[in-house]
Amino acid sequence: MDATTPPPAPPLSPPPPAPYAGPPPLAPHAGLSGPQSSAGPASSADPESSAAPASSAGPESSAGPESSADPASSAARAGHEGPALCAAPPHSAGPAPAPYAPPPLRRRLLAPLGALAGAAAAFAYVGAVDPNEPGHYPVCPLLRYTGLYCPGCGGLRSAHAFVHGDLAAALGANAMAVAGYAAFAVFMVFWLVRAVRGVPVRLNPSPALLWAVGGIWAVFCVVRNLPAGAALAP
């Protein structure tokens, strides 16, 4: 080997990796005071961060980008978090219904007095025209074609006797008709009293009452056609 030739250099080994120093600190924002602004060296140069040191020390400043130093952000966050500020306004009730005002007394008495006048006219006509004489009133179709008495057979003769004050003859002609006269009189008194007081009358009979009345009429119809119930026949 020539004396002027330098010896070969040893192989170079790769340099050891540098330790990881983390991401470079971000520049602080003027309206934010998070952990970056408190960790970076430029945070001391921010006048807002140095003016409010408590904002960077609290948990709210490190939890998000919004800072308590910003009044608009603090008010918006309080509006979302506070249930009292975002509560819906109370429901405004509508106007109260007006109290019931009954019509004038003359108008209230018109219906019951009209019904009473109609019933009185009917009784007056039957009292004047005797149904015991043939030819004045039509014959019951059931009695004419079957010879059976319906529940209303004898009602006109009963009304004629009732008008003339013969209660026994009225009961003998049709006892159910006399019971109907009494029920009608009670109802008319009840209707007139409520009309004077200004209270409306509502007829809403129960199904049990309707079935009971229908059953009584059916039994009356059957019994008066039997020999044992001849006293109920007209």
Coordinates of C-alpha atoms in Angstrom, one line a residue:
M1 CA 0.0 0.0 0.0
D2 CA 1.3 3.4 -0.9
A3 CA 2.4 5.5 2.1
T4 CA 0.6 8.6 0.8
T5 CA -2.8 6.9 0.6
P6 CA -4.8 7.6 3.8
P7 CA -6.4 4.7 5.6
P8 CA -10.1 4.1 5.0
A9 CA -12.5 5.9 7.3
P10 CA -14.6 3.8 9.7
P11 CA -18.3 3.4 8.9
L12 CA -20.5 6.2 10.2
S13 CA -23.2 5.2 12.7
P14 CA -26.6 7.0 12.6
P15 CA -27.1 9.7 15.2
P16 CA -29.4 8.8 18.1
P17 CA -33.0 10.1 17.7
A18 CA -33.8 13.3 19.5
P19 CA -36.3 13.1 22.4
Y20 CA -39.9 14.0 21.5
A21 CA -40.6 17.5 22.7
G22 CA -44.3 17.6 21.8
P23 CA -46.1 19.9 19.4
P24 CA -45.0 23.5 19.3
P25 CA -47.1 25.8 21.5
L26 CA -49.9 27.6 19.7
A27 CA -50.0 31.4 19.6
P28 CA -52.6 32.7 22.2
H29 CA -55.8 34.2 20.9
A30 CA -57.0 37.6 22.1
G31 CA -60.4 36.3 23.3
L32 CA -59.3 32.8 24.5
S33 CA -57.7 31.8 27.7
G34 CA -57.1 28.0 27.6
P35 CA -54.3 25.9 28.7
Q36 CA -52.2 26.8 25.6
S37 CA -52.3 30.5 26.5
S38 CA -51.2 29.8 30.0
A39 CA -48.4 27.4 28.9
G40 CA -46.9 29.4 26.0
P41 CA -44.3 32.1 26.7
A42 CA -46.4 34.7 24.7
S43 CA -49.3 34.5 27.1
S44 CA -47.7 37.1 29.3
A45 CA -47.7 39.5 26.4
D46 CA -51.5 39.2 26.0
P47 CA -53.0 42.1 27.9
E48 CA -56.4 40.3 28.3
S49 CA -54.7 37.2 29.7
S50 CA -52.6 39.2 32.1
A51 CA -55.6 41.4 33.1
A52 CA -57.7 38.4 34.1
P53 CA -55.5 35.7 35.6
A54 CA -58.4 34.0 37.2
S55 CA -59.9 33.1 33.9
S56 CA -57.0 30.9 33.0
A57 CA -57.0 29.2 36.4
G58 CA -60.7 28.0 36.5
P59 CA -61.9 24.8 35.0
E60 CA -64.2 26.6 32.6
S61 CA -61.4 28.3 30.8
S62 CA -59.5 25.1 30.2
A63 CA -62.7 23.1 29.2
G64 CA -63.4 24.9 25.9
P65 CA -62.6 27.7 23.6
E66 CA -65.0 30.1 25.2
S67 CA -63.6 32.2 28.0
S68 CA -65.4 34.0 30.9
A69 CA -63.7 37.2 29.9
D70 CA -66.0 37.3 26.9
P71 CA -69.4 38.6 28.2
A72 CA -71.3 37.5 25.1
S73 CA -69.9 34.0 25.3
S74 CA -70.6 33.8 29.1
A75 CA -74.1 35.0 28.6
A76 CA -74.8 32.5 25.8
R77 CA -73.3 29.6 27.8
A78 CA -75.3 30.6 30.8
G79 CA -78.5 30.7 28.7
H80 CA -77.9 27.1 27.5
E81 CA -76.9 25.8 30.9
G82 CA -79.3 27.7 33.2
P83 CA -82.9 26.3 33.1
A84 CA -84.3 29.5 34.6
L85 CA -83.1 31.7 31.7
C86 CA -84.3 29.5 28.9
A87 CA -87.6 28.5 30.5
A88 CA -90.6 28.9 28.2
P89 CA -93.0 31.7 29.0
P90 CA -96.0 30.8 31.0
H91 CA -99.0 29.7 28.9
S92 CA -101.4 32.6 28.6
A93 CA -104.9 31.3 29.4
G94 CA -107.7 32.5 27.1
P95 CA -110.5 34.7 28.3
A96 CA -112.7 33.3 30.9
P97 CA -116.1 32.2 29.7
A98 CA -118.9 34.5 30.4
P99 CA -121.3 33.4 33.1
Y100 CA -124.6 32.0 32.1
A101 CA -127.2 34.7 31.7
P102 CA -130.8 33.4 31.6
P103 CA -133.2 35.0 29.1
P104 CA -136.0 37.3 30.3
L105 CA -138.8 35.8 32.3
R106 CA -141.3 36.2 29.6
R107 CA -139.2 34.2 27.2
R108 CA -138.5 31.5 29.8
L109 CA -142.2 31.0 30.5
L110 CA -143.1 30.8 26.8
A111 CA -142.4 27.1 26.3
P112 CA -144.0 25.7 29.5
L113 CA -147.1 27.9 29.2
G114 CA -147.5 27.0 25.6
A115 CA -147.4 23.3 26.4
L116 CA -149.9 23.8 29.2
A117 CA -152.2 25.8 26.9
G118 CA -152.1 23.0 24.3
A119 CA -152.9 20.3 26.9
A120 CA -155.7 22.4 28.3
A121 CA -157.2 22.9 24.8
A122 CA -157.1 19.2 24.1
F123 CA -158.8 18.4 27.4
A124 CA -161.4 21.1 26.8
Y125 CA -162.2 19.6 23.4
V126 CA -162.5 16.1 24.7
G127 CA -164.6 17.3 27.6
A128 CA -167.0 19.1 25.2
V129 CA -167.2 16.3 22.6
D130 CA -168.3 13.1 24.3
P131 CA -166.2 10.1 23.1
N132 CA -168.9 7.7 24.4
E133 CA -171.0 8.7 21.5
P134 CA -169.9 7.1 18.2
G135 CA -168.9 9.1 15.2
H136 CA -166.8 11.7 16.9
Y137 CA -163.4 10.0 17.1
P138 CA -161.7 7.2 15.0
V139 CA -161.8 3.6 16.3
C140 CA -158.6 2.0 17.5
P141 CA -157.3 -0.2 14.6
L142 CA -156.1 -3.0 16.9
L143 CA -159.5 -3.2 18.6
R144 CA -161.4 -3.0 15.3
Y145 CA -159.4 -5.8 13.5
T146 CA -158.4 -8.1 16.5
G147 CA -160.8 -7.3 19.3
L148 CA -157.9 -6.6 21.7
Y149 CA -157.5 -3.5 23.7
C150 CA -154.3 -1.6 23.3
P151 CA -152.7 0.4 26.2
G152 CA -154.4 3.6 24.9
C153 CA -158.0 2.2 24.5
G154 CA -160.4 4.1 26.6
G155 CA -158.0 7.1 27.0
L156 CA -160.5 9.6 25.4
R157 CA -163.3 8.4 27.7
S158 CA -161.0 8.6 30.6
A159 CA -160.1 12.2 29.7
H160 CA -163.8 13.1 29.3
A161 CA -164.6 11.7 32.7
F162 CA -161.5 13.3 34.3
V163 CA -162.6 16.8 32.9
H164 CA -166.0 16.3 34.4
G165 CA -164.6 15.3 37.8
D166 CA -165.6 11.6 37.7
L167 CA -162.3 10.0 38.8
A168 CA -163.8 6.5 39.3
A169 CA -165.0 6.5 35.7
A170 CA -161.7 7.8 34.5
L171 CA -159.8 5.0 36.3
G172 CA -162.2 2.4 35.0
A173 CA -161.8 3.6 31.4
N174 CA -158.0 3.7 31.4
A175 CA -156.1 3.7 34.7
M176 CA -152.7 4.2 32.9
A177 CA -154.1 7.3 31.3
V178 CA -155.0 8.8 34.7
A179 CA -151.4 8.0 35.9
G180 CA -150.2 9.8 32.8
Y181 CA -152.3 12.9 33.7
A182 CA -150.8 13.0 37.1
A183 CA -147.2 12.6 35.8
F184 CA -147.9 15.4 33.3
A185 CA -149.1 17.7 36.0
V186 CA -146.0 17.1 38.2
F187 CA -143.7 17.7 35.2
M188 CA -145.5 20.9 34.4
V189 CA -145.1 22.2 37.9
F190 CA -141.4 21.3 37.9
W191 CA -140.9 22.9 34.5
L192 CA -142.6 26.2 35.6
V193 CA -140.6 26.4 38.8
R194 CA -137.3 26.0 37.0
A195 CA -138.3 28.4 34.3
V196 CA -139.1 31.1 36.9
R197 CA -135.7 30.5 38.6
G198 CA -133.9 30.7 35.2
V199 CA -132.6 27.1 35.4
P200 CA -132.8 25.1 32.1
V201 CA -134.7 21.8 32.0
R202 CA -132.9 18.8 30.5
L203 CA -134.8 15.5 30.0
N204 CA -132.3 12.6 30.1
P205 CA -134.1 9.6 31.5
S206 CA -132.0 6.5 32.2
P207 CA -132.4 3.3 30.2
A208 CA -133.6 1.5 33.3
L209 CA -136.5 4.0 33.7
L210 CA -137.5 3.7 30.1
W211 CA -137.5 -0.1 30.3
A212 CA -139.5 0.0 33.5
V213 CA -142.2 2.2 32.0
G214 CA -142.4 0.1 28.8
G215 CA -142.7 -3.1 30.9
I216 CA -145.6 -1.6 33.0
W217 CA -147.4 -0.6 29.8
A218 CA -146.9 -4.1 28.3
V219 CA -148.2 -5.8 31.5
F220 CA -151.2 -3.4 31.6
C221 CA -152.0 -4.3 28.0
V222 CA -151.9 -8.0 28.6
V223 CA -153.8 -8.0 31.9
R224 CA -156.7 -5.8 30.6
N225 CA -157.3 -8.4 27.8
L226 CA -157.6 -11.3 30.3
P227 CA -160.8 -12.3 32.1
A228 CA -159.1 -11.6 35.4
G229 CA -158.3 -8.0 34.4
A230 CA -161.8 -7.1 33.1
A231 CA -161.8 -4.2 35.6
L232 CA -159.1 -2.5 33.6
A233 CA -160.9 -2.8 30.3
P234 CA -162.9 0.2 29.1

